[in-house]
Tab-separated table of C-alpha atoms in Angstrom:
chain	number	residue	atom	x	y	z
A	371	THR	CA	112.402	148.003	42.698
A	372	ASN	CA	115.829	149.322	43.013
A	373	ALA	CA	117.333	146.558	40.738
A	374	SER	CA	120.762	147.015	38.810
A	375	ASN	CA	121.751	145.504	36.029
A	376	ALA	CA	126.345	145.572	36.147
A	377	GLY	CA	126.389	144.889	32.226
A	378	SER	CA	129.820	142.843	30.892
A	379	ASP	CA	131.187	144.236	34.090
A	380	TRP	CA	129.549	141.323	36.283
A	381	LYS	CA	128.034	138.559	34.164
A	382	HIS	CA	124.924	140.453	33.058
A	383	SER	CA	123.539	140.002	36.267
A	384	SER	CA	120.513	142.036	37.843
A	385	ASP	CA	120.292	142.092	41.398
A	386	THR	CA	120.582	144.194	44.171
A	387	ASN	CA	124.344	145.232	44.271
A	388	LEU	CA	122.983	149.211	44.662
A	389	SER	CA	120.360	148.557	47.197
A	390	GLU	CA	118.000	145.727	48.785
A	391	SER	CA	115.205	148.224	49.725
A	392	ASP	CA	112.083	148.012	47.626
A	393	ASP	CA	111.463	151.753	48.813
A	394	PRO	CA	111.164	153.263	44.972
A	395	ALA	CA	114.116	155.576	44.618
A	396	ASP	CA	115.586	154.247	47.678
A	397	CYS	CA	119.282	155.074	46.209
A	398	VAL	CA	118.959	158.385	45.255
A	399	GLN	CA	117.302	159.041	48.998
A	400	GLN	CA	120.444	157.169	50.479
A	401	LEU	CA	122.735	159.777	48.059
A	402	SER	CA	121.014	162.312	49.970
A	403	LYS	CA	120.582	160.877	53.528
A	404	ASP	CA	125.048	159.940	53.344
A	405	ALA	CA	125.903	163.860	51.863
A	406	VAL	CA	124.112	165.416	54.576
A	407	LYS	CA	126.071	163.371	56.893
A	408	ASN	CA	128.890	164.113	55.701
A	409	ASN	CA	128.534	168.345	54.556
A	410	VAL	CA	128.096	167.767	51.155
A	411	GLY	CA	125.971	170.651	49.635
A	412	TYR	CA	126.030	169.597	46.089
A	413	LYS	CA	124.674	165.491	45.004
A	414	LEU	CA	124.606	165.332	41.652
A	415	THR	CA	122.556	161.806	40.255
A	416	THR	CA	122.125	160.151	36.447
A	417	LEU	CA	119.588	159.955	34.797
A	418	GLN	CA	118.930	156.699	32.384
A	419	LEU	CA	118.838	157.252	28.627
A	420	ALA	CA	119.952	154.011	27.452
A	421	GLY	CA	116.053	152.626	26.992
A	422	TYR	CA	115.252	149.970	29.044
A	423	VAL	CA	116.326	148.943	33.397
A	424	SER	CA	115.787	146.040	35.214
A	425	ALA	CA	113.366	144.390	35.783
A	426	ASP	CA	113.985	141.656	38.490
A	427	LYS	CA	116.672	141.024	40.499
A	428	ASN	CA	117.401	137.091	39.292
A	429	GLY	CA	120.926	137.408	38.033
A	430	PRO	CA	122.065	136.714	34.740
A	431	VAL	CA	120.610	138.036	31.568
A	432	SER	CA	121.039	135.527	28.853
A	433	GLU	CA	121.628	137.228	25.081
A	434	GLU	CA	118.360	135.957	23.982
A	435	GLU	CA	116.772	138.126	27.400
A	436	THR	CA	118.310	141.017	25.524
A	437	ALA	CA	116.303	144.255	25.836
A	438	PRO	CA	112.826	144.049	24.953
A	439	SER	CA	112.046	141.213	27.128
A	440	ASP	CA	110.257	140.623	30.772
A	441	ARG	CA	113.594	140.822	32.386
A	442	TRP	CA	113.884	145.073	31.420
A	443	ASN	CA	111.373	147.642	32.120
A	444	LYS	CA	111.041	149.691	29.089
A	445	VAL	CA	111.818	153.720	30.230
A	446	VAL	CA	109.713	156.751	28.918
A	447	LEU	CA	111.346	159.861	28.883
A	448	THR	CA	107.662	162.014	29.103
A	449	LYS	CA	105.136	160.475	31.110
A	450	GLY	CA	102.585	163.100	29.480
A	451	SER	CA	99.873	162.598	32.021
A	452	ASP	CA	99.424	163.283	35.681
A	453	PHE	CA	102.155	161.884	37.879
A	454	ALA	CA	101.459	159.134	40.252
A	455	ASP	CA	102.426	159.511	44.119
A	456	THR	CA	103.662	155.807	44.426
A	457	PRO	CA	105.391	154.727	41.345
A	458	ASP	CA	103.338	151.737	39.364
A	459	LEU	CA	105.648	149.196	39.517
A	460	THR	CA	103.482	146.330	37.076
A	461	ASP	CA	102.946	148.991	34.050
A	462	GLY	CA	106.546	147.262	32.887
A	463	VAL	CA	107.436	150.916	32.506
A	464	VAL	CA	109.792	153.915	34.290
A	465	TYR	CA	109.072	157.153	33.395
A	466	MET	CA	111.645	159.404	33.924
A	467	ASP	CA	109.946	162.605	34.442
A	468	GLU	CA	108.083	160.598	36.699
A	469	TYR	CA	110.920	159.312	38.369
A	470	VAL	CA	112.575	163.650	39.153
A	471	ASN	CA	109.205	164.298	40.438
A	472	TYR	CA	109.252	161.491	43.053
A	473	ILE	CA	112.640	162.489	44.022
A	474	ILE	CA	111.942	166.269	44.313
A	475	LYS	CA	108.498	165.118	46.449
A	476	LYS	CA	110.401	163.364	48.671
A	477	LEU	CA	114.097	165.198	49.177
A	478	GLY	CA	112.645	169.114	48.300
A	479	ASP	CA	114.269	170.557	44.734
A	480	SER	CA	117.877	172.204	43.727
A	481	LYS	CA	117.648	174.498	46.692
A	482	SER	CA	116.994	172.508	49.470
A	483	ALA	CA	119.353	170.694	51.612
A	484	THR	CA	118.004	167.373	51.216
A	485	GLY	CA	117.207	167.379	47.232
A	486	ILE	CA	119.312	166.563	44.388
A	487	GLN	CA	121.213	169.729	42.593
A	488	GLY	CA	122.504	168.130	39.671
A	489	TYR	CA	121.401	165.697	37.334
A	490	SER	CA	123.488	163.984	34.885
A	491	LEU	CA	121.912	162.892	31.852
A	492	ASP	CA	123.058	159.224	32.081
A	493	ASN	CA	125.846	157.482	31.547
A	494	GLU	CA	128.802	157.030	29.092
A	495	PRO	CA	126.808	156.152	26.224
A	496	VAL	CA	129.272	154.889	23.234
A	497	LEU	CA	129.814	152.027	25.889
A	498	TRP	CA	125.849	151.181	25.783
A	499	ASN	CA	126.085	149.013	22.926
A	500	ASP	CA	129.394	147.577	24.826
A	501	THR	CA	129.456	147.184	28.738
A	502	HIS	CA	125.228	146.847	28.887
A	503	SER	CA	124.413	145.159	24.980
A	504	ARG	CA	121.671	143.157	26.895
A	505	MET	CA	120.124	146.423	27.262
A	506	HIS	CA	121.365	148.813	24.443
A	507	PRO	CA	122.812	146.708	21.550
A	508	GLU	CA	123.190	148.559	18.875
A	509	PRO	CA	125.344	151.718	18.842
A	510	VAL	CA	124.378	155.104	19.878
A	511	THR	CA	123.976	157.053	17.759
A	512	ILE	CA	124.181	161.024	17.218
A	513	GLU	CA	120.015	161.435	16.630
A	514	GLU	CA	119.580	159.461	19.249
A	515	LEU	CA	121.525	161.245	21.768
A	516	SER	CA	120.479	164.225	20.949
A	517	LYS	CA	116.800	163.644	21.048
A	518	LYS	CA	117.484	162.006	24.052
A	519	SER	CA	119.073	164.884	25.777
A	520	ILE	CA	117.194	167.553	24.819
A	521	GLU	CA	114.033	165.661	25.859
A	522	MET	CA	115.227	164.684	29.604
A	523	ALA	CA	116.457	168.171	30.242
A	524	LYS	CA	113.539	170.054	29.172
A	525	ASN	CA	111.890	167.830	32.055
A	526	VAL	CA	114.286	168.585	34.343
A	527	LYS	CA	114.136	172.167	34.007
A	528	LYS	CA	109.910	172.043	33.920
A	529	LEU	CA	110.452	170.499	37.226
A	530	ASP	CA	113.174	171.991	38.885
A	531	PRO	CA	114.264	175.279	36.981
A	532	ASN	CA	117.560	175.787	39.374
A	533	ALA	CA	118.511	171.904	38.969
A	534	GLU	CA	122.332	171.623	36.821
A	535	VAL	CA	121.966	169.217	33.711
A	536	PHE	CA	125.407	167.595	32.878
A	537	GLY	CA	125.724	166.314	29.322
A	538	PRO	CA	126.979	164.464	27.406
A	539	ALA	CA	129.289	162.021	29.583
A	540	LEU	CA	130.750	160.864	27.091
A	541	TYR	CA	134.652	158.287	28.216
A	542	GLY	CA	137.289	159.104	26.083
A	543	TYR	CA	138.956	161.031	23.265
A	544	THR	CA	137.076	158.767	20.283
A	545	ALA	CA	134.030	159.571	21.690
A	546	PHE	CA	134.641	163.034	22.011
A	547	ASP	CA	135.834	163.545	18.668
A	548	HIS	CA	133.472	160.944	16.843
A	549	LEU	CA	130.421	159.749	19.406
A	550	ASP	CA	130.554	155.426	18.271
A	551	ASP	CA	131.583	155.987	14.435
A	552	ASP	CA	133.426	153.159	13.084
A	553	ASP	CA	134.458	152.159	9.405
A	554	GLN	CA	130.482	150.335	9.330
A	555	HIS	CA	128.581	153.421	11.032
A	556	THR	CA	129.285	156.694	9.067
A	557	GLU	CA	127.004	159.345	10.892
A	558	TRP	CA	129.393	161.503	12.338
A	559	GLU	CA	131.459	161.785	8.885
A	560	THR	CA	127.792	162.771	7.338
A	561	VAL	CA	126.792	165.292	10.609
A	562	LYS	CA	130.528	166.664	10.397
A	563	ALA	CA	130.596	168.001	6.510
A	564	ALA	CA	127.218	169.324	6.201
A	565	ASN	CA	128.014	171.797	9.381
A	566	ASN	CA	131.337	172.657	9.152
A	567	TYR	CA	132.407	170.747	12.738
A	568	HIS	CA	135.574	169.678	14.072
A	569	TRP	CA	133.996	167.080	16.399
A	570	TYR	CA	131.794	165.594	17.937
A	571	LEU	CA	131.062	167.537	21.267
A	572	ASP	CA	131.004	170.653	18.774
A	573	SER	CA	127.654	168.766	17.615
A	574	TYR	CA	126.153	168.102	20.686
A	575	LEU	CA	127.083	171.800	21.898
A	576	ASP	CA	125.367	173.222	18.669
A	577	ASP	CA	122.010	170.967	19.372
A	578	MET	CA	122.097	171.488	23.017
A	579	HIS	CA	122.678	175.304	22.260
A	580	LYS	CA	119.374	175.431	19.396
A	581	ALA	CA	116.850	173.354	21.509
A	582	SER	CA	117.546	176.017	24.502
A	583	GLU	CA	117.400	179.008	22.517
A	584	GLU	CA	114.378	177.427	21.459
A	585	ALA	CA	112.975	176.321	24.964
A	586	GLY	CA	113.750	179.902	26.218
A	587	THR	CA	115.851	178.574	28.810
A	588	ARG	CA	119.675	176.729	29.373
A	589	LEU	CA	118.676	173.045	28.879
A	590	LEU	CA	122.906	171.515	29.634
A	591	ASP	CA	124.655	173.829	32.192
A	592	VAL	CA	127.836	171.201	32.314
A	593	LEU	CA	129.799	169.570	29.340
A	594	ASP	CA	130.508	166.362	31.364
A	595	ILE	CA	133.744	164.711	29.490
A	596	HIS	CA	135.565	161.841	31.286
A	597	TYR	CA	139.011	161.605	30.677
A	598	TYR	CA	141.121	158.601	31.865
A	599	SER	CA	144.587	159.115	32.516
A	600	GLU	CA	146.975	157.442	31.453
A	601	SER	CA	149.532	159.116	34.354
A	602	ALA	CA	152.284	156.647	36.491
A	603	ARG	CA	152.377	159.536	38.772
A	604	LYS	CA	150.904	158.806	42.428
A	605	GLY	CA	148.606	161.001	44.202
A	606	ALA	CA	145.178	163.096	43.834
A	607	GLU	CA	147.121	166.370	42.526
A	608	ASP	CA	149.608	164.893	40.528
A	609	ARG	CA	146.886	162.613	38.444
A	610	VAL	CA	144.210	165.880	38.410
A	611	GLN	CA	147.003	167.995	36.462
A	612	SER	CA	147.349	164.893	33.602
A	613	VAL	CA	143.868	167.038	32.238
A	614	ARG	CA	146.756	169.295	30.378
A	615	THR	CA	147.413	165.966	28.227
A	616	LEU	CA	143.944	167.626	26.176
A	617	TYR	CA	145.270	171.221	25.735
A	618	GLU	CA	149.059	172.074	26.597
A	619	LYS	CA	150.632	171.807	23.855
A	620	GLY	CA	154.250	170.024	25.295
A	621	PHE	CA	152.917	168.618	28.472
A	622	VAL	CA	153.995	165.141	29.085
A	623	GLU	CA	152.028	163.151	31.876
A	624	ASN	CA	154.721	161.390	33.415
């Protein structure tokens, strides 16, 4: 149905913000059309790992309607049976591997001009329980994120071996360091001590590497981390330089 939910950015509203069409996968089809029109050769789209998607376009979702409820459809990463040519809109489930297969059937694979070249394993999972608390009210765990990332990456590579997988799409330095652990959650400290990791990214990369070795194919092509600069300098060129804060001793953003 192409319904989307804005989370706390806008009243936890499920609506037509991304698309008013009922054509399955309309958003990614429009992405492809716009990219071709503007001579953009590389297209990246997001695959949902948080567990639920909007089931309707009926506006704000109350706390009492937090998933699971009839305001949401469940996300299953692997269907385990034949893919439908047209997604079933009545079963209350969205199969992510079936979604990728549908994209390929509609647009072509990653080698085609209209196909999708990159798939992001969701977006900023540490904020799921904050921005999208009606969908994923509990903090994401290291085990959950690795398990889902590996399963979804395997599905992508099976369906389109040349497509690139991006992850874990983390939002900022604290997530790079310890994912979503706080004083009440100590999963990271346990994992860190057991494996002599420096920060969480070591753990994620190690999990993806081990899974890649087992699968016989690379499951993570791009380490995707998001850095929000505090730079007050103007202009894209100057702001791009601000990432040097992360690795260049003595560099000052402003």
